[in-house]
Amino acid sequence: MATVESYTNKAGKRYVVRYRTPSGQQTMKRGFRTKADATAYATTIENAKLTGAYVAPSKGRVTVSTVASSWLNRQVHSKESWRTRQESLWRVHVEPKWGDRAVKTIEPGEIKDWIGELSTGDDKRAPSTVQDIHGVLVAILDVAKEEHRIQVNPARGVKLPRRQHVEHNYLDHAQLVQLAAEVSRHEEIVMLLAYSGLRWGEMAALRPRDVDLDRGRINITRSASKVNSRSIIGATKTWERRTVAIPAEVAELLRAPVTSTGTNDLLWTREDGTPLRPPTTTHWFTKAVHRLAKPERDGNKNLVRDETGNLISTTGFPIVTAHELRHTAASLMIRSGAHVKTVQRQLGHKSATMTLDLYGHLFDDDLDEIAVRMGEGLRHARGSSCAQNVLITPTPVDADNGKSPPPA
């Protein structure tokens, strides 16, 4: 058991707690100003030993950078694109602030202040970026806790800025036909993305062997991404394979590239043979959208953005990104009456909850339909009830003799 003893130094009376570590080594902690503080510490130590949460003071002196090395080594089996992103967040944002700090010295209040700094000022980051940066520190300190260097992770429970709700642009069927006719090449890619919900990377990794034209099915097993200016093909975003359905009209558009490409070759490539990369401002897709939308420009011919940062269409044609063709696909599926679980499977979301979080507002029209159908059911029930409960008028009785009068 831990013991509390008093001693005297130049500053006056102080207390020391002597105890044994779980391994049996005798150690102590000095400098407590009151016996109550020392006793509380002794109780904490004994409880930590009983619950397995004991942390040796010396182990907490290791720096965040040292623990980060262990954390990064554990990411060896993660997707390369994800791992590269995490390493970048660590190197640019986390290491400069926390790298040299001993893990046991970090307080929750300091992390709250840091989050505030990242979220405000001229160099403020988007809420999603702040959450990602914070997530790296959380993961590193989780490793420190697992290694019994700290008892609790001070980064957990810190309030973060909420992600901003982004209004997506959607195209309808007629607008998709317009866009497909406007692009200078790859009409089939536009229609595939808009009527399947594939991510750009999933489309870019497709091979003829992945496409069943007769059944209208595509097997999604891989995804292309860019890592440090290199194009690579790896696992899908969620690490899960899925099969998606495509309309017969889209399957017919894919017939030419599927039948003219080697079974294991990419359906589409850049000039150097690498997978297609997401559109930039000079991409054929972006140029086609801008020709249709004619974005507003100022006197210097610079593109004008609204208060949310979006370009402003002068023709009414939505200024969509390639990724918004995926949102368009979700919109078209929902408006066609597809169940949320079907939409989830088609898009490759981990759960229906995620689908509802992203597209729940598109199901609002279903509420009107539900109300109409329920009303029809009620009217039908009332009509049936009235038909079955027709009142029969009783025959009047002659008051004088109690007999029914003869028929007229």
Coordinates of N, CA and C in Angstrom, one line a residue, residues 352-363:
A352 N -27.0 2.8 -43.9 CA -28.1 3.6 -44.4 C -28.2 4.9 -43.7
T353 N -27.7 4.9 -42.5 CA -27.6 6.2 -41.7 C -26.8 7.2 -42.5
M354 N -25.7 6.8 -43.0 CA -24.8 7.7 -43.7 C -25.5 8.2 -45.0
T355 N -26.3 7.3 -45.6 CA -27.0 7.8 -46.8 C -28.1 8.8 -46.4
L356 N -28.8 8.6 -45.3 CA -29.8 9.5 -44.9 C -29.2 10.8 -44.5
D357 N -28.0 10.8 -43.8 CA -27.3 12.0 -43.4 C -27.0 12.9 -44.6
L358 N -26.6 12.2 -45.7 CA -26.2 13.0 -46.9 C -27.4 13.4 -47.8
Y359 N -28.4 12.5 -47.9 CA -29.5 12.8 -48.8 C -30.9 12.7 -48.2
G360 N -30.9 12.8 -46.9 CA -32.2 12.7 -46.2 C -33.2 13.7 -46.7
H361 N -32.7 14.9 -47.0 CA -33.6 16.0 -47.5 C -34.3 15.6 -48.8
L362 N -33.7 14.8 -49.6 CA -34.3 14.4 -50.9 C -35.5 13.5 -50.7
F363 N -35.6 12.9 -49.5 CA -36.7 12.0 -49.2 C -37.9 12.8 -48.8

